[in-house]
Structures are given as structure tokens and as C-alpha cells.
Amino acid sequence: MSEARQCRFCGSPLQQTFADLGRTPLANSYLRAEELDRDEPTYPLHARVCGECFLVQLPEMASPHELFADYAYYSSYSTSWLEHSKRFAEEAIERFALDESSLVIVVASNVGYLLRFFQEASIPVLGIEPAANIAAEAVAAGIPTEPEFFGVALAQTLVSRGMRPDLLVGNNVLAHVPDLNDFVAGLAILLAPHGTLAMEFPHLLNLITEVQYDTIYHEHFSYLSLLSVERVFASHGLRVYDVERIATHGGSLRIFAGANATAPAASSRVVELRAREDEAGLADLPTYAQFASVVEVAKTSLRRFLEEAKAAGKSVAAYGAAAKGNTLLNTVGATTEHIEYVVDRNPHKQGLYLPGSHLPIHPPEHIFETRPDYVLILPWNLTDEITSQMADIRSWGGRFVIAIPETRVLP
């Protein structure tokens, strides 16, 4: 697939580089042992920013069906994420007065980890999940789920069946959508006239200020600010009226929107965040042009740590077979010469190998069997959770390491 150079939202030419991370495999294309000797397809990982709407984006190098039809990411294996989801459900039920007569629909519902909290409150629910393997698990668990990609066509089908949600939720899906216009147009069609749209996505401002370059990978087509999201939503008749800054995924936004005709006026939090993004230069191209040099500093610090550990005869393992970790490892050229293996709680990943670096994936207990000197935490957004779960590595002098924004050994 050729590398498109037009903005996926407004169609303007894409000329300004944000971060060029070379060629890498798809971040979630985990390998079986018999695939290790085959040539892995790699794709340019070159993010650019639109000079008109300031949407940071990657070209669509692989189709959504290739990326998501059989997916290995399960939200339900993170304790902190489940707690976050439960809190959101409880707050939403109270804030929007949801009850047995309401309908909650979640787009990209995974195994129904969020919907089950609404279902337990006797609120009717529906999930929409394009990964057939994950949708099947949700259905088996009693969560009604449509195994489809969401857009205008599915929205129209659901409306024809009388399904207009009072609360329409999309957590960490907006960045994964190659056709933003079709997706957001579908949201506008599906949402009940007085309904609420709630969406969470990693905040571009945090990506820049915390040098979170590892969150750039092919499954993330867009890197979003309030500025860019308001423009996309407005073009489809939706208005953002409230926003919360939340800690998930290294700093995210949770926005609330509704139809132009019924949505409340923008809250003070929206006004304040607009001003904060403006002060940070998110409407100025030089802000984006400077990011590439900062990324090189961060990459160099990780390379130096791995080479020095190797030279000193120290053993390094990694925790978390996360997509962001695959970007991190592949962009610095890490292999099993530098890191012996990675562990992950997700049994669907155990026994496989990371794309590119070919690190074998073991259960977390493997760390206590091999007692490495260092454990590099790849999903750094879960550092507190992981260091608590694995605190006993300190019994043999093991140390935790994180590589964002620069590599450092934790005390």
C-alpha cells in the first residue's frame, strides 16, 4: 500500500514530519515459533501533522481487517484499567440518570469489560467489536456484541432496528480509525437526539511533553488533541461540551459531546483546555517540528542503557508484551542479545514472540525463576501496578527500569 500524503480528515497535503521512526512490523503481529525464520513485513512508521487541522497521523499502511480482525489485546488483564472502567460506569449512571429504560452502546467493546458494569446495574447494553475472536468471548460471557467494524453503514442498520443509545461510549478507539469521517458520521447518526457521546483517547499534548514516542504505531492512525477532535466532531454536527483530563495511558482526555441542537454550552474545563493547548503551541507547526530531535535523545538513552548492561554482564528482562513496547524495542534495534525475554499476564500472548525483536513471551512467574538484574517495564503507564505486583524482585537485588521520557533505573 502506498504512503498517502493527504490528511485523513480535511484532505490537505501532509508536509510536516512529526516523528519518523523508520520501518517496523505491525506492533500487534505476534509470531509463532515456526514463523521466526520468515521475512517479516515492515512498514514506514512516519507520523506527520496537517498544517490546516493539526491532526497528527500515520498513513494507512495496513487495512483495519489486517490489524484488528484477530486481535491479541485484552483490556481485562489490567487491574487498574478495570477499576478505571468501573468508576466511569458508576459516575455515568448517576450523571446521566441511566436506568432499565436506557441503552448503553460501546464501540470497540473488547470482551465487554466496561459494559458488564452497566449490565450489572440492569441497564440494557450492546457492544460493537470488530475482532471476531474477542467478540465471541464477549457473547459467551453474556454481553450482546456485534462483531463488526463501526461506521455509517452499521449505524444506519442499528437505527433501523430501533437502537439509539442514551450513552454512546468509545474508549481508546478514535485513534485506531483510518476513516475518521465515516466513523464520526456514524456516531452522529447512532446517538439518540438527547444522548451523550463519551470518548477517551490519549492526549497529544502529553505525548509531546512526556516524549511518549512509543505510543506511535501502525494501529494508531491518529494522535489527538482537543483542538483536532473539536474540528472533526463539529464537521459532523457534534459539539464537545465537557472534558476531563485523566491519568490513563500516560495522560488521556475524556470528552463528552452531543448533537449541536441539544448539547449544553462548553464547560469551563473545555475553555481552559483550549487555552492550555494554545499556550503549548498545538496550533503552531514549529511545535511539531521540534519533536523529532527530542525523540532521538530518548532513543539514545535506552540504547546506552542496554549496551552498558550487556557489557557489564547484567541480565535484562522486560515486562508487558504491549504494542507500545514493540515500537520502543524496534526503533532502538533491541533483540534477545539485549533483553532475554518478556513476560505478560495475557495467556493469549504467552508462548508467542514479539514482532521484530523476537523476544519470547512467558508468564510473569518466569521472572522469579530466572532472577534478572533489571526488568524493563514496557507499558510504563502501568508502572505502579507492575512494581507492586512484582515487588519481590528486589529480594535478589533486581531493579525496575522505564524508558519514557528517558531511560532511568527506579529506586
mmCIF file of C-alpha atoms in Angstrom:
data_model
loop_
_atom_site.group_PDB
_atom_site.id
_atom_site.type_symbol
_atom_site.label_atom_id
_atom_site.label_comp_id
_atom_site.label_asym_id
_atom_site.label_seq_id
_atom_site.Cartn_x
_atom_site.Cartn_y
_atom_site.Cartn_z
ATOM 1 C CA MET A 1 0.000 0.000 0.000
ATOM 2 C CA SER A 2 1.455 3.386 -0.976
ATOM 3 C CA GLU A 3 2.029 6.072 1.620
ATOM 4 C CA ALA A 4 -0.754 8.654 1.304
ATOM 5 C CA ARG A 5 0.183 12.279 1.868
ATOM 6 C CA GLN A 6 -3.265 13.814 2.403
ATOM 7 C CA CYS A 7 -4.905 14.476 5.756
ATOM 8 C CA ARG A 8 -7.451 11.765 6.530
ATOM 9 C CA PHE A 9 -9.856 14.384 7.907
ATOM 10 C CA CYS A 10 -9.618 17.528 5.795
ATOM 11 C CA GLY A 11 -7.678 16.293 2.752
ATOM 12 C CA SER A 12 -4.910 18.894 2.998
ATOM 13 C CA PRO A 13 -1.355 17.921 1.984
ATOM 14 C CA LEU A 14 0.773 16.400 4.745
ATOM 15 C CA GLN A 15 4.211 18.015 4.592
ATOM 16 C CA GLN A 16 5.436 18.418 8.178
ATOM 17 C CA THR A 17 7.110 15.444 9.857
ATOM 18 C CA PHE A 18 6.204 14.839 13.496
ATOM 19 C CA ALA A 19 8.269 11.685 14.100
ATOM 20 C CA ASP A 20 9.941 9.347 11.605
ATOM 21 C CA LEU A 21 10.649 6.058 13.396
ATOM 22 C CA GLY A 22 11.817 4.099 10.358
ATOM 23 C CA ARG A 23 10.280 0.796 9.264
ATOM 24 C CA THR A 24 8.794 -1.610 11.804
ATOM 25 C CA PRO A 25 6.492 -4.647 11.818
ATOM 26 C CA LEU A 26 2.895 -4.163 12.897
ATOM 27 C CA ALA A 27 3.001 -3.742 16.673
ATOM 28 C CA ASN A 28 0.440 -6.456 17.402
ATOM 29 C CA SER A 29 1.663 -9.017 14.846
ATOM 30 C CA TYR A 30 2.943 -11.543 17.383
ATOM 31 C CA LEU A 31 4.786 -14.549 15.975
ATOM 32 C CA ARG A 32 4.644 -18.295 16.495
ATOM 33 C CA ALA A 33 7.912 -20.236 16.784
ATOM 34 C CA GLU A 34 7.642 -21.577 13.231
ATOM 35 C CA GLU A 35 7.397 -18.028 11.870
ATOM 36 C CA LEU A 36 10.653 -16.730 13.336
ATOM 37 C CA ASP A 37 12.770 -17.603 10.286
ATOM 38 C CA ARG A 38 10.385 -15.982 7.798
ATOM 39 C CA ASP A 39 10.760 -12.452 6.500
ATOM 40 C CA GLU A 40 8.524 -10.135 8.479
ATOM 41 C CA PRO A 41 6.718 -7.405 6.561
ATOM 42 C CA THR A 42 7.674 -3.947 7.785
ATOM 43 C CA TYR A 43 6.040 -0.605 7.116
ATOM 44 C CA PRO A 44 7.128 3.032 7.400
ATOM 45 C CA LEU A 45 6.332 4.457 10.836
ATOM 46 C CA HIS A 46 6.331 8.110 9.822
ATOM 47 C CA ALA A 47 3.880 10.407 11.616
ATOM 48 C CA ARG A 48 3.061 13.774 10.070
ATOM 49 C CA VAL A 49 0.889 16.695 11.110
ATOM 50 C CA CYS A 50 -1.690 18.505 8.993
ATOM 51 C CA GLY A 51 -0.981 22.213 8.748
ATOM 52 C CA GLU A 52 -4.693 23.018 8.453
ATOM 53 C CA CYS A 53 -6.449 20.988 11.173
ATOM 54 C CA PHE A 54 -3.342 19.964 13.210
ATOM 55 C CA LEU A 55 -4.276 16.289 13.216
ATOM 56 C CA VAL A 56 -1.147 14.165 13.772
ATOM 57 C CA GLN A 57 -1.474 10.951 11.813
ATOM 58 C CA LEU A 58 0.068 7.910 10.211
ATOM 59 C CA PRO A 59 -0.824 6.731 6.712
ATOM 60 C CA GLU A 60 -2.942 3.605 6.423
ATOM 61 C CA MET A 61 -0.231 1.048 5.631
ATOM 62 C CA ALA A 62 -2.370 -1.993 6.509
ATOM 63 C CA SER A 63 -6.123 -2.438 6.358
ATOM 64 C CA PRO A 64 -8.280 -2.484 9.501
ATOM 65 C CA HIS A 65 -9.086 -6.136 8.779
ATOM 66 C CA GLU A 66 -5.365 -6.994 8.840
ATOM 67 C CA LEU A 67 -4.880 -5.064 12.063
ATOM 68 C CA PHE A 68 -7.959 -5.894 14.088
ATOM 69 C CA ALA A 69 -9.878 -8.885 12.688
ATOM 70 C CA ASP A 70 -7.973 -11.248 15.016
ATOM 71 C CA TYR A 71 -6.591 -9.141 17.845
ATOM 72 C CA ALA A 72 -4.400 -10.023 20.818
ATOM 73 C CA TYR A 73 -5.204 -7.027 23.049
ATOM 74 C CA TYR A 74 -7.457 -7.801 26.022
ATOM 75 C CA SER A 75 -8.281 -4.839 28.267
ATOM 76 C CA SER A 76 -9.454 -7.159 31.016
ATOM 77 C CA TYR A 77 -5.912 -8.217 32.035
ATOM 78 C CA SER A 78 -5.119 -4.846 33.635
ATOM 79 C CA THR A 79 -6.451 -4.471 37.164
ATOM 80 C CA SER A 80 -6.095 -0.693 37.101
ATOM 81 C CA TRP A 81 -7.981 -0.454 33.798
ATOM 82 C CA LEU A 82 -10.887 -2.491 35.167
ATOM 83 C CA GLU A 83 -11.038 -0.212 38.217
ATOM 84 C CA HIS A 84 -10.999 2.823 35.929
ATOM 85 C CA SER A 85 -13.856 1.374 33.874
ATOM 86 C CA LYS A 86 -15.948 0.577 36.926
ATOM 87 C CA ARG A 87 -15.582 4.143 38.223
ATOM 88 C CA PHE A 88 -16.629 5.556 34.862
ATOM 89 C CA ALA A 89 -19.732 3.351 34.737
ATOM 90 C CA GLU A 90 -20.780 4.324 38.250
ATOM 91 C CA GLU A 91 -20.290 8.027 37.533
ATOM 92 C CA ALA A 92 -22.097 7.840 34.178
ATOM 93 C CA ILE A 93 -25.111 6.028 35.635
ATOM 94 C CA GLU A 94 -25.526 8.792 38.189
ATOM 95 C CA ARG A 95 -24.668 11.749 35.949
ATOM 96 C CA PHE A 96 -26.963 10.742 33.083
ATOM 97 C CA ALA A 97 -29.690 9.095 35.183
ATOM 98 C CA LEU A 98 -29.388 5.785 33.353
ATOM 99 C CA ASP A 99 -31.820 3.017 34.270
ATOM 100 C CA GLU A 100 -33.607 -0.058 32.886
ATOM 101 C CA SER A 101 -35.200 2.052 30.138
ATOM 102 C CA SER A 102 -31.843 3.360 28.876
ATOM 103 C CA LEU A 103 -29.444 1.882 26.329
ATOM 104 C CA VAL A 104 -25.647 1.981 26.526
ATOM 105 C CA ILE A 105 -23.596 1.110 23.438
ATOM 106 C CA VAL A 106 -19.819 0.786 23.489
ATOM 107 C CA VAL A 107 -17.829 0.918 20.249
ATOM 108 C CA ALA A 108 -14.681 -1.229 20.339
ATOM 109 C CA SER A 109 -16.100 -3.002 23.373
ATOM 110 C CA ASN A 110 -13.383 -5.682 23.591
ATOM 111 C CA VAL A 111 -14.624 -8.537 25.835
ATOM 112 C CA GLY A 112 -17.289 -6.308 27.379
ATOM 113 C CA TYR A 113 -15.160 -5.289 30.362
ATOM 114 C CA LEU A 114 -16.953 -1.897 30.591
ATOM 115 C CA LEU A 115 -20.422 -2.993 29.545
ATOM 116 C CA ARG A 116 -20.645 -5.579 32.292
ATOM 117 C CA PHE A 117 -20.673 -2.809 34.904
ATOM 118 C CA PHE A 118 -23.730 -1.255 33.241
ATOM 119 C CA GLN A 119 -25.307 -4.686 32.778
ATOM 120 C CA GLU A 120 -24.882 -5.422 36.491
ATOM 121 C CA ALA A 121 -26.978 -2.293 37.124
ATOM 122 C CA SER A 122 -29.771 -3.760 34.917
ATOM 123 C CA ILE A 123 -29.127 -1.288 32.105
ATOM 124 C CA PRO A 124 -29.527 -2.708 28.552
ATOM 125 C CA VAL A 125 -26.215 -2.802 26.664
ATOM 126 C CA LEU A 126 -24.714 -3.571 23.278
ATOM 127 C CA GLY A 127 -21.080 -3.951 22.315
ATOM 128 C CA ILE A 128 -19.558 -3.377 18.886
ATOM 129 C CA GLU A 129 -16.242 -5.216 18.480
ATOM 130 C CA PRO A 130 -14.565 -5.900 15.103
ATOM 131 C CA ALA A 131 -12.137 -8.547 16.382
ATOM 132 C CA ALA A 132 -14.115 -11.741 15.868
ATOM 133 C CA ASN A 133 -12.142 -13.734 18.453
ATOM 134 C CA ILE A 134 -12.731 -11.131 21.158
ATOM 135 C CA ALA A 135 -16.386 -10.518 20.230
ATOM 136 C CA ALA A 136 -17.041 -14.260 20.578
ATOM 137 C CA GLU A 137 -15.665 -14.211 24.129
ATOM 138 C CA ALA A 138 -17.912 -11.266 24.995
ATOM 139 C CA VAL A 139 -21.001 -13.072 23.698
ATOM 140 C CA ALA A 140 -20.020 -16.207 25.620
ATOM 141 C CA ALA A 141 -19.841 -14.041 28.760
ATOM 142 C CA GLY A 142 -23.384 -12.791 28.185
ATOM 143 C CA ILE A 143 -22.592 -9.374 26.646
ATOM 144 C CA PRO A 144 -24.615 -8.785 23.436
ATOM 145 C CA THR A 145 -21.985 -7.871 20.837
ATOM 146 C CA GLU A 146 -21.983 -7.027 17.127
ATOM 147 C CA PRO A 147 -18.775 -8.429 15.525
ATOM 148 C CA GLU A 148 -18.449 -5.575 13.028
ATOM 149 C CA PHE A 149 -16.376 -2.523 12.155
ATOM 150 C CA PHE A 150 -18.246 0.636 13.061
ATOM 151 C CA GLY A 151 -19.160 3.363 10.602
ATOM 152 C CA VAL A 152 -22.126 4.914 8.821
ATOM 153 C CA ALA A 153 -23.414 1.609 7.419
ATOM 154 C CA LEU A 154 -23.584 -0.170 10.784
ATOM 155 C CA ALA A 155 -25.005 2.939 12.475
ATOM 156 C CA GLN A 156 -27.844 3.046 9.955
ATOM 157 C CA THR A 157 -28.520 -0.671 10.448
ATOM 158 C CA LEU A 158 -28.729 -0.268 14.224
ATOM 159 C CA VAL A 159 -31.011 2.776 13.935
ATOM 160 C CA SER A 160 -33.310 0.782 11.628
ATOM 161 C CA ARG A 161 -33.530 -1.783 14.449
ATOM 162 C CA GLY A 162 -34.603 0.946 16.868
ATOM 163 C CA MET A 163 -31.291 1.174 18.703
ATOM 164 C CA ARG A 164 -30.420 4.788 19.624
ATOM 165 C CA PRO A 165 -28.183 4.862 22.724
ATOM 166 C CA ASP A 166 -28.648 7.306 25.574
ATOM 167 C CA LEU A 167 -24.936 6.843 26.231
ATOM 168 C CA LEU A 168 -22.553 6.004 23.384
ATOM 169 C CA VAL A 169 -19.009 5.235 24.518
ATOM 170 C CA GLY A 170 -15.732 4.795 22.674
ATOM 171 C CA ASN A 171 -12.642 4.307 24.823
ATOM 172 C CA ASN A 172 -9.298 4.246 23.019
ATOM 173 C CA VAL A 173 -10.881 3.647 19.625
ATOM 174 C CA LEU A 174 -10.848 7.050 17.924
ATOM 175 C CA ALA A 175 -7.086 6.836 17.353
ATOM 176 C CA HIS A 176 -7.498 3.399 15.721
ATOM 177 C CA VAL A 177 -9.882 4.555 12.979
ATOM 178 C CA PRO A 178 -8.447 5.088 9.472
ATOM 179 C CA ASP A 179 -11.625 6.713 8.082
ATOM 180 C CA LEU A 180 -12.348 9.331 10.732
ATOM 181 C CA ASN A 181 -15.141 10.955 8.763
ATOM 182 C CA ASP A 182 -17.087 7.720 8.281
ATOM 183 C CA PHE A 183 -16.610 6.768 11.930
ATOM 184 C CA VAL A 184 -17.655 10.109 13.443
ATOM 185 C CA ALA A 185 -20.543 10.444 10.988
ATOM 186 C CA GLY A 186 -21.711 7.041 12.211
ATOM 187 C CA LEU A 187 -21.556 8.215 15.829
ATOM 188 C CA ALA A 188 -23.722 11.221 14.963
ATOM 189 C CA ILE A 189 -26.277 9.003 13.216
ATOM 190 C CA LEU A 190 -26.480 6.430 16.004
ATOM 191 C CA LEU A 191 -26.618 8.728 19.046
ATOM 192 C CA ALA A 192 -30.092 9.405 20.437
ATOM 193 C CA PRO A 193 -31.228 13.032 19.889
ATOM 194 C CA HIS A 194 -30.618 13.936 23.528
ATOM 195 C CA GLY A 195 -27.961 11.284 24.096
ATOM 196 C CA THR A 196 -24.389 11.684 25.270
ATOM 197 C CA LEU A 197 -21.252 10.616 23.453
ATOM 198 C CA ALA A 198 -18.307 9.864 25.770
ATOM 199 C CA MET A 199 -14.902 9.130 24.302
ATOM 200 C CA GLU A 200 -11.438 8.646 25.773
ATOM 201 C CA PHE A 201 -8.173 8.927 23.884
ATOM 202 C CA PRO A 202 -4.509 9.605 24.725
ATOM 203 C CA HIS A 203 -3.837 13.343 24.725
ATOM 204 C CA LEU A 204 -1.372 14.555 22.121
ATOM 205 C CA LEU A 205 -0.097 17.219 24.499
ATOM 206 C CA ASN A 206 1.098 14.525 26.929
ATOM 207 C CA LEU A 207 2.693 12.577 24.080
ATOM 208 C CA ILE A 208 4.745 15.664 23.235
ATOM 209 C CA THR A 209 5.644 16.868 26.733
ATOM 210 C CA GLU A 210 6.444 13.365 28.073
ATOM 211 C CA VAL A 211 8.173 12.182 24.855
ATOM 212 C CA GLN A 212 5.798 9.229 24.545
ATOM 213 C CA TYR A 213 7.036 8.321 21.068
ATOM 214 C CA ASP A 214 6.468 4.621 21.746
ATOM 215 C CA THR A 215 2.702 5.210 21.528
ATOM 216 C CA ILE A 216 3.199 5.767 17.804
ATOM 217 C CA TYR A 217 2.462 2.521 15.980
ATOM 218 C CA HIS A 218 0.551 1.463 12.890
ATOM 219 C CA GLU A 219 -2.632 0.504 14.744
ATOM 220 C CA HIS A 220 -2.831 4.129 15.979
ATOM 221 C CA PHE A 221 -3.749 6.105 12.889
ATOM 222 C CA SER A 222 -4.359 9.423 14.705
ATOM 223 C CA TYR A 223 -2.826 11.319 17.679
ATOM 224 C CA LEU A 224 -5.464 13.596 19.072
ATOM 225 C CA SER A 225 -5.787 16.947 20.786
ATOM 226 C CA LEU A 226 -8.939 18.725 21.885
ATOM 227 C CA LEU A 227 -8.240 21.140 19.031
ATOM 228 C CA SER A 228 -8.331 18.457 16.342
ATOM 229 C CA VAL A 229 -11.208 16.466 17.870
ATOM 230 C CA GLU A 230 -13.456 19.511 18.174
ATOM 231 C CA ARG A 231 -12.899 20.247 14.491
ATOM 232 C CA VAL A 232 -13.645 16.683 13.420
ATOM 233 C CA PHE A 233 -16.769 16.438 15.567
ATOM 234 C CA ALA A 234 -18.095 19.856 14.536
ATOM 235 C CA SER A 235 -17.908 18.875 10.872
ATOM 236 C CA HIS A 236 -20.397 16.079 11.622
ATOM 237 C CA GLY A 237 -22.839 18.036 13.768
ATOM 238 C CA LEU A 238 -21.430 17.102 17.166
ATOM 239 C CA ARG A 239 -20.305 19.537 19.866
ATOM 240 C CA VAL A 240 -17.848 18.818 22.678
ATOM 241 C CA TYR A 241 -19.325 20.357 25.817
ATOM 242 C CA ASP A 242 -17.181 18.915 28.616
ATOM 243 C CA VAL A 243 -13.736 17.356 29.059
ATOM 244 C CA GLU A 244 -11.849 15.612 31.827
ATOM 245 C CA ARG A 245 -8.098 15.081 31.960
ATOM 246 C CA ILE A 246 -7.445 11.549 33.209
ATOM 247 C CA ALA A 247 -4.289 9.598 34.001
ATOM 248 C CA THR A 248 -4.836 6.515 31.834
ATOM 249 C CA HIS A 249 -2.371 5.663 29.049
ATOM 250 C CA GLY A 250 0.085 8.273 30.192
ATOM 251 C CA GLY A 251 -2.446 11.107 30.134
ATOM 252 C CA SER A 252 -5.762 10.998 28.280
ATOM 253 C CA LEU A 253 -8.813 13.124 27.637
ATOM 254 C CA ARG A 254 -12.376 12.033 28.271
ATOM 255 C CA ILE A 255 -14.682 14.212 26.223
ATOM 256 C CA PHE A 256 -18.460 14.471 26.363
ATOM 257 C CA ALA A 257 -20.337 15.545 23.250
ATOM 258 C CA GLY A 258 -23.843 15.755 21.913
ATOM 259 C CA ALA A 259 -25.757 16.860 18.859
ATOM 260 C CA ASN A 260 -25.367 20.549 18.039
ATOM 261 C CA ALA A 261 -29.082 21.163 18.606
ATOM 262 C CA THR A 262 -29.174 19.679 22.114
ATOM 263 C CA ALA A 263 -25.666 19.725 23.604
ATOM 264 C CA PRO A 264 -25.035 22.135 26.506
ATOM 265 C CA ALA A 265 -22.669 25.068 26.129
ATOM 266 C CA ALA A 266 -18.962 24.377 26.555
ATOM 267 C CA SER A 267 -17.933 23.990 30.189
ATOM 268 C CA SER A 268 -15.166 25.978 31.837
ATOM 269 C CA ARG A 269 -12.967 22.870 31.553
ATOM 270 C CA VAL A 270 -13.287 22.933 27.760
ATOM 271 C CA VAL A 271 -12.450 26.642 27.657
ATOM 272 C CA GLU A 272 -9.444 26.148 29.949
ATOM 273 C CA LEU A 273 -8.063 23.216 27.967
ATOM 274 C CA ARG A 274 -8.424 25.098 24.686
ATOM 275 C CA ALA A 275 -6.307 27.867 26.211
ATOM 276 C CA ARG A 276 -3.754 25.369 27.568
ATOM 277 C CA GLU A 277 -3.314 23.715 24.175
ATOM 278 C CA ASP A 278 -2.997 27.112 22.523
ATOM 279 C CA GLU A 279 -0.301 28.171 25.015
ATOM 280 C CA ALA A 280 1.543 24.919 24.341
ATOM 281 C CA GLY A 281 1.636 25.720 20.629
ATOM 282 C CA LEU A 282 -0.640 22.982 19.315
ATOM 283 C CA ALA A 283 -1.861 25.368 16.631
ATOM 284 C CA ASP A 284 1.720 26.149 15.520
ATOM 285 C CA LEU A 285 3.691 23.877 13.183
ATOM 286 C CA PRO A 286 7.104 24.587 14.817
ATOM 287 C CA THR A 287 5.858 22.806 17.965
ATOM 288 C CA TYR A 288 5.512 19.599 15.964
ATOM 289 C CA ALA A 289 8.739 20.055 14.006
ATOM 290 C CA GLN A 290 10.785 20.102 17.230
ATOM 291 C CA PHE A 291 9.565 16.740 18.450
ATOM 292 C CA ALA A 292 11.821 14.556 16.284
ATOM 293 C CA SER A 293 15.032 15.781 17.924
ATOM 294 C CA VAL A 294 13.666 15.098 21.411
ATOM 295 C CA VAL A 295 12.770 11.549 20.345
ATOM 296 C CA GLU A 296 16.379 10.906 19.284
ATOM 297 C CA VAL A 297 17.594 11.843 22.765
ATOM 298 C CA ALA A 298 15.146 9.396 24.353
ATOM 299 C CA LYS A 299 16.098 6.582 21.962
ATOM 300 C CA THR A 300 19.795 7.150 22.621
ATOM 301 C CA SER A 301 19.307 6.857 26.383
ATOM 302 C CA LEU A 302 17.686 3.409 26.013
ATOM 303 C CA ARG A 303 20.342 2.159 23.588
ATOM 304 C CA ARG A 304 23.047 3.286 26.009
ATOM 305 C CA PHE A 305 21.425 1.506 28.961
ATOM 306 C CA LEU A 306 21.048 -1.781 27.055
ATOM 307 C CA GLU A 307 24.601 -1.703 25.724
ATOM 308 C CA GLU A 308 26.079 -0.857 29.138
ATOM 309 C CA ALA A 309 24.066 -3.618 30.836
ATOM 310 C CA LYS A 310 25.248 -6.097 28.219
ATOM 311 C CA ALA A 311 28.883 -5.008 28.592
ATOM 312 C CA ALA A 312 28.634 -5.376 32.381
ATOM 313 C CA GLY A 313 27.205 -8.895 32.085
ATOM 314 C CA LYS A 314 23.877 -7.850 33.590
ATOM 315 C CA SER A 315 20.692 -9.703 32.597
ATOM 316 C CA VAL A 316 17.653 -7.747 31.405
ATOM 317 C CA ALA A 317 14.068 -8.972 31.078
ATOM 318 C CA ALA A 318 11.005 -6.964 30.052
ATOM 319 C CA TYR A 319 7.508 -6.793 31.473
ATOM 320 C CA GLY A 320 4.461 -6.330 29.252
ATOM 321 C CA ALA A 321 4.107 -7.525 25.659
ATOM 322 C CA ALA A 322 2.469 -4.217 24.805
ATOM 323 C CA ALA A 323 2.213 -2.607 21.394
ATOM 324 C CA LYS A 324 3.999 0.493 22.669
ATOM 325 C CA GLY A 325 6.830 -1.757 23.825
ATOM 326 C CA ASN A 326 7.217 -3.141 20.329
ATOM 327 C CA THR A 327 7.667 0.359 18.948
ATOM 328 C CA LEU A 328 10.213 1.075 21.669
ATOM 329 C CA LEU A 329 12.248 -2.094 21.074
ATOM 330 C CA ASN A 330 12.160 -1.999 17.290
ATOM 331 C CA THR A 331 13.069 1.653 16.933
ATOM 332 C CA VAL A 332 16.207 1.166 19.065
ATOM 333 C CA GLY A 333 17.121 -2.180 17.493
ATOM 334 C CA ALA A 334 16.778 -4.257 20.679
ATOM 335 C CA THR A 335 16.859 -8.052 20.326
ATOM 336 C CA THR A 336 17.417 -11.106 22.525
ATOM 337 C CA GLU A 337 21.082 -10.063 22.669
ATOM 338 C CA HIS A 338 19.980 -7.175 24.889
ATOM 339 C CA ILE A 339 16.793 -8.457 26.551
ATOM 340 C CA GLU A 340 16.344 -12.163 27.244
ATOM 341 C CA TYR A 341 12.546 -12.336 27.220
ATOM 342 C CA VAL A 342 9.330 -10.507 28.054
ATOM 343 C CA VAL A 343 6.538 -11.573 30.418
ATOM 344 C CA ASP A 344 2.831 -10.819 30.156
ATOM 345 C CA ARG A 345 -0.296 -11.743 32.132
ATOM 346 C CA ASN A 346 -2.312 -12.308 28.942
ATOM 347 C CA PRO A 347 -2.325 -16.076 28.251
ATOM 348 C CA HIS A 348 -3.212 -15.382 24.617
ATOM 349 C CA LYS A 349 0.279 -13.886 24.156
ATOM 350 C CA GLN A 350 2.260 -16.386 26.212
ATOM 351 C CA GLY A 351 4.237 -18.803 24.050
ATOM 352 C CA LEU A 352 4.429 -16.311 21.181
ATOM 353 C CA TYR A 353 7.235 -13.918 20.213
ATOM 354 C CA LEU A 354 7.354 -10.151 19.846
ATOM 355 C CA PRO A 355 7.413 -8.857 16.276
ATOM 356 C CA GLY A 356 10.811 -7.612 15.124
ATOM 357 C CA SER A 357 12.766 -8.152 18.332
ATOM 358 C CA HIS A 358 11.655 -11.824 18.614
ATOM 359 C CA LEU A 359 11.622 -11.794 22.418
ATOM 360 C CA PRO A 360 9.822 -14.908 23.714
ATOM 361 C CA ILE A 361 6.733 -14.185 25.835
ATOM 362 C CA HIS A 362 6.465 -16.000 29.167
ATOM 363 C CA PRO A 363 4.091 -15.788 32.161
ATOM 364 C CA PRO A 364 5.125 -13.278 34.867
ATOM 365 C CA GLU A 365 6.337 -16.090 37.168
ATOM 366 C CA HIS A 366 9.258 -16.629 34.784
ATOM 367 C CA ILE A 367 10.935 -13.557 36.248
ATOM 368 C CA PHE A 368 11.112 -15.193 39.685
ATOM 369 C CA GLU A 369 12.568 -18.350 38.151
ATOM 370 C CA THR A 370 15.362 -16.562 36.253
ATOM 371 C CA ARG A 371 16.001 -13.592 38.619
ATOM 372 C CA PRO A 372 17.177 -10.948 36.122
ATOM 373 C CA ASP A 373 19.188 -7.923 37.241
ATOM 374 C CA TYR A 374 16.822 -5.494 35.513
ATOM 375 C CA VAL A 375 13.160 -5.575 34.494
ATOM 376 C CA LEU A 376 12.325 -3.053 31.789
ATOM 377 C CA ILE A 377 8.659 -2.043 32.117
ATOM 378 C CA LEU A 378 7.333 -1.586 28.588
ATOM 379 C CA PRO A 379 3.771 -0.412 29.459
ATOM 380 C CA TRP A 380 5.145 2.433 31.590
ATOM 381 C CA ASN A 381 1.607 3.761 32.125
ATOM 382 C CA LEU A 382 1.082 0.744 34.417
ATOM 383 C CA THR A 383 4.333 1.194 36.359
ATOM 384 C CA ASP A 384 2.689 1.472 39.788
ATOM 385 C CA GLU A 385 0.576 -1.629 39.195
ATOM 386 C CA ILE A 386 3.514 -3.681 37.879
ATOM 387 C CA THR A 387 6.067 -2.647 40.502
ATOM 388 C CA SER A 388 3.537 -3.527 43.206
ATOM 389 C CA GLN A 389 2.796 -6.939 41.703
ATOM 390 C CA MET A 390 6.476 -7.724 41.115
ATOM 391 C CA ALA A 391 7.967 -6.045 44.211
ATOM 392 C CA ASP A 392 9.761 -9.244 45.249
ATOM 393 C CA ILE A 393 12.384 -8.821 42.516
ATOM 394 C CA ARG A 394 14.167 -6.572 44.988
ATOM 395 C CA SER A 395 14.853 -9.642 47.156
ATOM 396 C CA TRP A 396 17.763 -10.576 44.856
ATOM 397 C CA GLY A 397 18.720 -7.010 44.018
ATOM 398 C CA GLY A 398 16.610 -6.739 40.878
ATOM 399 C CA ARG A 399 15.754 -3.221 39.671
ATOM 400 C CA PHE A 400 12.912 -1.828 37.599
ATOM 401 C CA VAL A 401 13.663 0.341 34.558
ATOM 402 C CA ILE A 402 11.441 2.617 32.470
ATOM 403 C CA ALA A 403 12.447 4.241 29.182
ATOM 404 C CA ILE A 404 9.986 7.137 28.813
ATOM 405 C CA PRO A 405 10.684 10.069 28.653
ATOM 406 C CA GLU A 406 14.291 8.944 29.121
ATOM 407 C CA THR A 407 15.703 5.697 30.450
ATOM 408 C CA ARG A 408 16.126 5.545 34.211
ATOM 409 C CA VAL A 409 16.504 2.861 36.859
ATOM 410 C CA LEU A 410 13.835 3.216 39.532
ATOM 411 C CA PRO A 411 14.892 3.445 43.185
#
